[in-house]
């Protein structure tokens, strides 16, 4: 069973994504902060990740989804994780999104325009 980590600071959205992804046959876990996401990447070892860009931070260090993505790509054990971004921000609102292609993001979804089904279908294409 392929593993997906949902990194999102809204618990309601995490529950929706996790529910849909489990129905689609994935082993799924969630993380609501940068710190938890970095821990779970090491322990859960996901095949793919749904990544929000704007996350809660409770300590110094990495501050958002872009920092998580950079850490994932810098680590030989996780650099092959397939990443789908689900963000509330467009490129105009979050210029750092332009870096995402260079960091190997498979697809960027605007949350308001994408359903959990859309995200699940993309993840199935990427890892199943």
C-alpha positions as a printed NumPy array, in Angstrom:
array([[  0.   ,   0.   ,   0.   ],
       [  1.415,   3.383,  -0.999],
       [  1.866,   5.958,   1.749],
       [  0.75 ,   9.593,   1.531],
       [  1.501,  12.324,   4.043],
       [ -0.961,  15.232,   4.113],
       [  0.743,  18.389,   5.384],
       [ -1.938,  20.966,   6.171],
       [ -2.576,  23.237,   9.152],
       [ -6.372,  23.019,   8.951],
       [ -7.544,  19.831,  10.743],
       [-10.832,  19.846,   8.821],
       [ -9.048,  19.801,   5.464],
       [ -6.664,  17.084,   6.71 ],
       [ -9.636,  14.913,   7.678],
       [-11.286,  15.386,   4.285],
       [ -8.098,  14.554,   2.354],
       [ -7.288,  11.581,   4.6  ],
       [-10.809,  10.191,   4.232],
       [-10.728,  10.429,   0.435],
       [ -7.215,   9.037,   0.115],
       [ -8.019,   6.068,   2.366],
       [-11.059,   5.309,   0.173],
       [ -8.693,   5.282,  -2.798],
       [ -6.459,   2.678,  -1.147],
       [ -3.654,   4.767,   0.3  ],
       [ -2.064,   4.46 ,   3.745],
       [ -2.373,   8.07 ,   4.946],
       [ -1.061,  10.178,   7.794],
       [ -1.315,  13.906,   8.496],
       [  0.818,  16.683,   9.941],
       [ -0.421,  20.134,  10.967],
       [  2.903,  21.933,  11.512],
       [  6.297,  22.187,   9.866],
       [  7.893,  20.393,  12.804],
       [  5.431,  17.487,  12.734],
       [  5.763,  17.188,   8.966],
       [  9.553,  16.902,   9.134],
       [  9.273,  14.255,  11.863],
       [  6.661,  12.231,   9.962],
       [  8.629,  12.33 ,   6.728],
       [ 11.401,  10.494,   8.574],
       [  9.205,   8.048,  10.501],
       [  6.279,   7.424,   8.102],
       [  8.447,   7.46 ,   4.94 ],
       [  5.732,   8.526,   2.494],
       [  5.755,   7.742,  -1.219],
       [  3.888,  10.992,  -1.855],
       [  2.889,  14.149,  -0.055],
       [  0.056,  16.665,  -0.305],
       [  1.69 ,  19.888,   0.824],
       [  0.159,  23.187,   1.894],
       [  2.486,  26.18 ,   1.558],
       [  1.315,  28.277,   4.514],
       [  1.726,  26.38 ,   7.785],
       [  1.768,  27.087,  11.507],
       [  5.201,  27.383,  13.073],
       [  5.853,  26.975,  16.795],
       [  9.643,  27.239,  16.898],
       [ 12.584,  28.769,  15.022],
       [ 13.716,  26.96 ,  11.894],
       [ 11.784,  25.978,   8.772],
       [  8.717,  28.164,   8.43 ],
       [  6.523,  26.98 ,   5.583],
       [  5.789,  24.355,   2.958],
       [  8.602,  25.561,   0.754],
       [ 11.084,  24.889,   3.558],
       [  9.645,  21.383,   3.98 ],
       [  9.999,  20.738,   0.273],
       [ 13.607,  21.925,   0.27 ],
       [ 14.379,  19.656,   3.245],
       [ 12.718,  16.687,   1.505],
       [ 14.724,  17.235,  -1.677],
       [ 17.997,  17.711,   0.223],
       [ 17.666,  14.375,   2.047],
       [ 18.754,  11.308,   0.001],
       [ 16.141,   9.161,   1.802],
       [ 13.209,  11.39 ,   0.864],
       [ 14.272,  13.176,  -2.32 ],
       [ 12.148,  10.855,  -4.474],
       [  8.866,  11.596,  -2.654],
       [  6.227,  12.728,  -5.142],
       [  4.786,  16.093,  -4.093],
       [  1.453,  17.672,  -4.921],
       [  0.881,  21.193,  -3.603],
       [ -2.579,  22.249,  -2.444],
       [ -2.486,  25.961,  -1.68 ],
       [ -4.804,  28.889,  -1.1  ],
       [ -2.277,  31.088,  -2.866],
       [ -1.739,  31.792,  -6.521],
       [  1.652,  32.606,  -8.008],
       [  0.819,  36.324,  -7.761],
       [  0.126,  36.014,  -4.019],
       [  2.996,  33.633,  -3.262],
       [  5.849,  34.247,  -5.724],
       [  7.846,  31.367,  -4.23 ],
       [  5.497,  28.991,  -6.066],
       [  7.699,  29.618,  -9.117],
       [ 10.429,  27.561,  -7.366],
       [  8.194,  24.533,  -7.069],
       [  8.835,  23.212, -10.576],
       [ 12.586,  23.336,  -9.934],
       [ 11.99 ,  21.354,  -6.73 ],
       [ 10.123,  18.613,  -8.568],
       [  6.516,  19.338,  -7.625],
       [  4.255,  17.178,  -9.777],
       [  1.185,  19.434,  -9.668],
       [ -0.062,  22.592,  -7.972],
       [ -3.712,  22.865,  -7.   ],
       [ -5.551,  25.932,  -5.79 ],
       [ -7.669,  24.55 ,  -2.953],
       [-10.716,  26.511,  -4.017],
       [-10.584,  24.913,  -7.483],
       [ -9.598,  21.334,  -6.591],
       [-11.615,  18.594,  -4.968],
       [-10.157,  15.795,  -2.838],
       [-11.037,  13.526,  -5.791],
       [ -8.779,  15.596,  -8.072],
       [ -5.897,  15.301,  -5.639],
       [ -6.457,  11.556,  -5.15 ],
       [ -6.548,  10.975,  -8.914],
       [ -3.262,  12.817,  -9.361],
       [ -1.619,  10.835,  -6.556],
       [ -2.829,   7.567,  -8.091],
       [ -1.214,   8.556, -11.395],
       [  2.038,   9.399,  -9.618],
       [  2.544,   6.418,  -7.317],
       [  0.207,   3.525,  -8.141]])
